[in-house]
XYZ file of N, CA, C and O in Angstrom:
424
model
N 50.766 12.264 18.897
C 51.116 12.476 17.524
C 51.026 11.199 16.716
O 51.143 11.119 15.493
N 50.753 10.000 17.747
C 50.700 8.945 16.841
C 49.799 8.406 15.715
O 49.959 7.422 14.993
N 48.477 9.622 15.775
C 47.412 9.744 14.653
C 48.001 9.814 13.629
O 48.118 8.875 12.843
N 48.563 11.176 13.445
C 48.904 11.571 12.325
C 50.592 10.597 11.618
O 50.782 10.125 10.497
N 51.111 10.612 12.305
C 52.155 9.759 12.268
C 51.505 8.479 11.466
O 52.125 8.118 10.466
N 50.312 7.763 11.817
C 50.347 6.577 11.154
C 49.662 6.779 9.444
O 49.856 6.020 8.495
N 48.597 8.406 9.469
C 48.597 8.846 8.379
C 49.666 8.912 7.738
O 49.734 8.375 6.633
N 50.798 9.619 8.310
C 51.837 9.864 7.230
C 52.609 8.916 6.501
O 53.284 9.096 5.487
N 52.383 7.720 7.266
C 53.396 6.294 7.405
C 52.816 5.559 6.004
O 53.457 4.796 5.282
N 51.304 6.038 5.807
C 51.049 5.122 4.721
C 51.057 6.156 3.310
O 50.407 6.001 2.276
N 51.933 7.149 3.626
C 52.269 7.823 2.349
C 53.245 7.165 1.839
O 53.280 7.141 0.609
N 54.324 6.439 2.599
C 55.675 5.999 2.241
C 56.744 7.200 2.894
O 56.514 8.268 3.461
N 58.134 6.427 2.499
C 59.189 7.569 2.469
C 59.468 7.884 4.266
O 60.228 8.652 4.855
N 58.652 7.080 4.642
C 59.555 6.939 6.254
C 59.005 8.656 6.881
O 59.825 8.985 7.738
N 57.929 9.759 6.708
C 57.789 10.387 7.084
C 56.965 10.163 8.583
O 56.023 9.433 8.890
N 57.712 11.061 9.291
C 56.745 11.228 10.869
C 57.224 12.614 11.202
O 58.059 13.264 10.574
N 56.543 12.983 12.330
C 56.406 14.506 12.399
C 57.695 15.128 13.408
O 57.972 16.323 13.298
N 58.405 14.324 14.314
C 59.350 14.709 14.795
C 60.564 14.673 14.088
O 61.601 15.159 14.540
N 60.448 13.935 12.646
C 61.416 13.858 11.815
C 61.549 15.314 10.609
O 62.491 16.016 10.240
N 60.037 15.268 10.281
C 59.836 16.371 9.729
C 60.065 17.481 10.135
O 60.503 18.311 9.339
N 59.778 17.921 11.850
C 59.936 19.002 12.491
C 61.460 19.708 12.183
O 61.774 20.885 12.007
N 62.300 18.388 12.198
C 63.667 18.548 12.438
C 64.358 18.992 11.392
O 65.168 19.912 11.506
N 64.113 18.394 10.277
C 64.054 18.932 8.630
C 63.673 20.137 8.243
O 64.268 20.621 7.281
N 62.522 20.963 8.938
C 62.170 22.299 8.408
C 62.604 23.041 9.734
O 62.463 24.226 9.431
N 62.902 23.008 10.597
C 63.308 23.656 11.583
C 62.306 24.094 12.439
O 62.493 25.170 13.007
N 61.349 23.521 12.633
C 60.243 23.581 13.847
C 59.656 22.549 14.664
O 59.747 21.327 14.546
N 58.994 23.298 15.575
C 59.191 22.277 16.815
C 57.525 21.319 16.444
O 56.372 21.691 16.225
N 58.077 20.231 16.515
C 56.909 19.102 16.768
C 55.583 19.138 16.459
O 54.791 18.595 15.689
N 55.614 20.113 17.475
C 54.036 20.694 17.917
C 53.403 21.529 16.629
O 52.272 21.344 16.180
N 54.465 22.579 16.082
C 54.192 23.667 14.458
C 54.324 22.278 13.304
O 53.765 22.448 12.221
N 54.895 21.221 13.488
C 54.927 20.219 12.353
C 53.598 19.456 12.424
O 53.047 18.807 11.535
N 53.205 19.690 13.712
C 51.477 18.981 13.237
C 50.542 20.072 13.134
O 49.577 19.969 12.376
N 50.724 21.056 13.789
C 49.767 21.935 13.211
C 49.691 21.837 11.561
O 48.804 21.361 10.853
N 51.058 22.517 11.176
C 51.328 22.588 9.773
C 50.475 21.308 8.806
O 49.690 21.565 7.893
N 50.849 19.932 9.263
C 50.169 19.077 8.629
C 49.044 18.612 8.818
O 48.538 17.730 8.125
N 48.462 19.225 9.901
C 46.695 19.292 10.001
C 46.248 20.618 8.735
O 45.536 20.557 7.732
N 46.744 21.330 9.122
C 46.419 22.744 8.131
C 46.416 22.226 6.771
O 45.478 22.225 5.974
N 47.826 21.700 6.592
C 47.686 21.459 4.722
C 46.508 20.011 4.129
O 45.983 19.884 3.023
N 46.425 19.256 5.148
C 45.622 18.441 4.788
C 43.863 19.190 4.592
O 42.885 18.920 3.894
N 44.234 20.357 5.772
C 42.570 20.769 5.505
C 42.472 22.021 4.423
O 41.360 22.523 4.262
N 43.338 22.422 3.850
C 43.840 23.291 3.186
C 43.664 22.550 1.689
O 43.102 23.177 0.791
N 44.116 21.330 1.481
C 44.195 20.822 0.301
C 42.723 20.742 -0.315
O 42.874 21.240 -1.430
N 41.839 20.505 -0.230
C 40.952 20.519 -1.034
C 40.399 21.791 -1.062
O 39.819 21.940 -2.137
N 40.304 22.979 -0.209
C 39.820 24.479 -1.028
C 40.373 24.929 -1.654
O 41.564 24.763 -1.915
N 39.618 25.636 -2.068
C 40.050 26.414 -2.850
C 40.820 27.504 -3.000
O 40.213 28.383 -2.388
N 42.121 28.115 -3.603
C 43.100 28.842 -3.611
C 44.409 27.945 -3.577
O 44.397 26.817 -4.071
N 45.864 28.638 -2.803
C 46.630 28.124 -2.766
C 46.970 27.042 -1.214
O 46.685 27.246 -0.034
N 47.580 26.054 -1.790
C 47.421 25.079 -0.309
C 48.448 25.712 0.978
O 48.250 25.957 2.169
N 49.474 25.813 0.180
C 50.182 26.726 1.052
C 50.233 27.923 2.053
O 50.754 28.081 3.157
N 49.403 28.784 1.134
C 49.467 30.161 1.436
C 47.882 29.655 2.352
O 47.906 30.592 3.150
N 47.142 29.193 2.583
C 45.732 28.999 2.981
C 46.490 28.251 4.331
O 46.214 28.721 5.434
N 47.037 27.586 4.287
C 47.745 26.608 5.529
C 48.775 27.405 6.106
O 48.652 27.420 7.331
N 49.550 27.940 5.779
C 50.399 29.704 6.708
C 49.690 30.344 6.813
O 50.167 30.875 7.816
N 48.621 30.986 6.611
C 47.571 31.789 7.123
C 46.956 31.460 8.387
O 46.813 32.246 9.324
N 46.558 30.100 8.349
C 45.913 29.582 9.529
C 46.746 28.882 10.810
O 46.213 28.467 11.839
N 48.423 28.847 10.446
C 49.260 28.693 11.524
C 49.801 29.366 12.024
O 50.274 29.178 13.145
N 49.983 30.995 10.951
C 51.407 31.883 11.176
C 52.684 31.420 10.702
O 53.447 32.382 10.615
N 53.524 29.751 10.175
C 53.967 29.833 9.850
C 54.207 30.452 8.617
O 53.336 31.245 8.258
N 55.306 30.267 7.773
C 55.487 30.874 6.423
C 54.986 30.096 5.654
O 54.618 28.966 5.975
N 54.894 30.609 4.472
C 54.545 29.941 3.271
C 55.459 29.066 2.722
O 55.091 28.021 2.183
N 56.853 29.463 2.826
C 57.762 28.857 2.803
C 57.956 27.512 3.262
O 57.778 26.623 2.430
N 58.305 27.175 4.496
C 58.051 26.217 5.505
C 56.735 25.587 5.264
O 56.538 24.510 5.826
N 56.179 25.884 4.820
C 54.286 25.378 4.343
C 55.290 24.177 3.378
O 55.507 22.977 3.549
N 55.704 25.084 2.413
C 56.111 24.517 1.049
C 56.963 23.106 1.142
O 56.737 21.976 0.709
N 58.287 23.813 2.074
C 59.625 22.924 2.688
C 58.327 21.311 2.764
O 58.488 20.271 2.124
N 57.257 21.583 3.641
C 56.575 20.701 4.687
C 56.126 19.856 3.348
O 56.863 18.906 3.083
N 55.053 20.075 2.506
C 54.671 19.166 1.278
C 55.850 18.868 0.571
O 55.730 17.647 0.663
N 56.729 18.990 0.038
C 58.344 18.272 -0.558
C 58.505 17.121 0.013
O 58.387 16.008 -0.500
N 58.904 17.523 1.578
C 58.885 16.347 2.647
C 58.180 15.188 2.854
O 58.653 14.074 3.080
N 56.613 15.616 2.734
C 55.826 14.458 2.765
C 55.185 13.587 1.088
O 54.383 12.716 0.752
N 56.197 14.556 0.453
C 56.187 13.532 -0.932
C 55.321 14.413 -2.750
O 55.004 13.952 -3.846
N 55.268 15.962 -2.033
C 54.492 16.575 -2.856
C 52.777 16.727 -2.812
O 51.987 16.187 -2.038
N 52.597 17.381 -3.597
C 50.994 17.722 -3.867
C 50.875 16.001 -4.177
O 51.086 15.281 -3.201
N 50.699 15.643 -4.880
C 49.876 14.267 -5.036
C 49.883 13.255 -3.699
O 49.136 12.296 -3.503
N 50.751 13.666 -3.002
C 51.073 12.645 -1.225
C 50.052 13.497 -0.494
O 49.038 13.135 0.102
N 50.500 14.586 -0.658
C 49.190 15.821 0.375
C 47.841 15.501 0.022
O 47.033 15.815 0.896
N 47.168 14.755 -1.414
C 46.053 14.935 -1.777
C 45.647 14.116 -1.059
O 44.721 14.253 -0.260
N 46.771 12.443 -1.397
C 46.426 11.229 -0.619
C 46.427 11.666 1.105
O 45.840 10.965 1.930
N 46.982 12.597 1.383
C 46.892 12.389 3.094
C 45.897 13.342 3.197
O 45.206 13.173 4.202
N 45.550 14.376 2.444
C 43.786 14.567 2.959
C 43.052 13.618 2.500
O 42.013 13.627 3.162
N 43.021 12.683 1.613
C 41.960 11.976 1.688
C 41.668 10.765 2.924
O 40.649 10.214 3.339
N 43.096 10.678 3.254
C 43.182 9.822 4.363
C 42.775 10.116 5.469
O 42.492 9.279 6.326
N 42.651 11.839 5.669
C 42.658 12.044 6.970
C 40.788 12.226 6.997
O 40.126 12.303 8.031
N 40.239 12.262 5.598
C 38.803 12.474 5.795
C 38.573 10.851 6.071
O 38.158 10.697 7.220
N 38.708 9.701 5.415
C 38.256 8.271 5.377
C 38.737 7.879 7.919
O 38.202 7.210 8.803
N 39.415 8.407 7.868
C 39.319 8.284 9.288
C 38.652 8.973 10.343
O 39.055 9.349 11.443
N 37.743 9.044 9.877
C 36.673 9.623 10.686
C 36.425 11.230 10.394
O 35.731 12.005 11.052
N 36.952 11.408 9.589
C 36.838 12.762 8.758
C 37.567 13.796 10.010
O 37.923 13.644 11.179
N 37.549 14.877 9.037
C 38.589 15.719 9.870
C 38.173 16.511 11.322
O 38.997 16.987 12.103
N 37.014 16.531 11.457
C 36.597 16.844 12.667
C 36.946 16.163 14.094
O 37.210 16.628 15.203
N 36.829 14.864 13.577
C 36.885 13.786 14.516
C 38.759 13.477 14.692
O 39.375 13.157 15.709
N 39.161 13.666 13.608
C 40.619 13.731 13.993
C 41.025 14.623 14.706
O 41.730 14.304 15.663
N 40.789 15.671 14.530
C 41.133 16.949 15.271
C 40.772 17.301 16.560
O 41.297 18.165 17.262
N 39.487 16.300 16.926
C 39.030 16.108 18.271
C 40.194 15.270 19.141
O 40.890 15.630 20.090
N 40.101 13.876 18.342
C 41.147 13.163 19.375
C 42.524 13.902 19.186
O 43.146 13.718 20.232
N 43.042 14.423 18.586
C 44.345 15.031 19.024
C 44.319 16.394 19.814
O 45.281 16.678 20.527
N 43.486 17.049 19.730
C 43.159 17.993 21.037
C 42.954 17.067 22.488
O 43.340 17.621 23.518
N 42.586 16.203 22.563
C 41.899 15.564 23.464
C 43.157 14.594 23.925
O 43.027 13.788 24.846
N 44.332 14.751 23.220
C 45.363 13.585 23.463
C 46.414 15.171 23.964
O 47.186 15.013 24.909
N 46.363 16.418 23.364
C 47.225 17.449 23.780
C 46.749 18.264 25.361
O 47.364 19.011 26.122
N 45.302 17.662 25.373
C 44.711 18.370 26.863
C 44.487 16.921 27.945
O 43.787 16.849 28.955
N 45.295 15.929 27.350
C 46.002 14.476 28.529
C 44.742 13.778 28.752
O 44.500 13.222 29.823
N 43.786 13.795 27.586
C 42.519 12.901 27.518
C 43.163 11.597 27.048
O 42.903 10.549 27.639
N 43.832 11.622 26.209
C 43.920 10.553 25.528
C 45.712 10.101 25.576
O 46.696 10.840 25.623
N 45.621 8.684 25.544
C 46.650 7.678 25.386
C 47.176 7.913 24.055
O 46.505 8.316 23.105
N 48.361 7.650 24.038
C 49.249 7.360 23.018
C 49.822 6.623 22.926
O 50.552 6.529 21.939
């Protein structure tokens, strides 16, 4: 989780995902899904929310709770843009599969 964690770190506001988890009431694992989703969610088109609970099963709600947390729509825009400038989102999503199936160090 320490990918995304250091994304979140340069939003400000002391966010990380076991902190966040704990704040919306889900486990770890639904707090990075969730914030992979809204980051890839943020630039299509429709709602970011409802497009990012669609593709986790969480709620829309908890979608919502999750962007507040990490500082609003304008923090979410900056952390998709962050998460494309790091090797774009494919490649992120590789090494954290690849760190959840014990490829990779943390």
């Amino acid at each position: 989780m320490s990918m995304l964690d250091g994304l979140l770190g340069q939003l400000g506001g002391n966010v990380d995902i076991v902190n966040l988890a704990a704040k919306v009431g889900i486990s770890p694992e639904q707090a990075e899904q969730a914030v992979q989703a809204l980051g890839i969610a943020h630039p299509e088109p429709g709602d970011t929310a409802e497009t990012a609970a669609a593709s986790t099963g969480l709620s829309v709600d908890t979608m919502q709770q999750i962007i507040g947390h990490i500082g609003g729509e304008g923090s979410l825009a900056q952390f998709a843009s962050l998460m494309k400038q790091d090797g774009g989102i494919g490649g992120m999503l590789s090494g954290l599969a690849s760190q959840f199936l014990g490829g990779g160090k943390s």
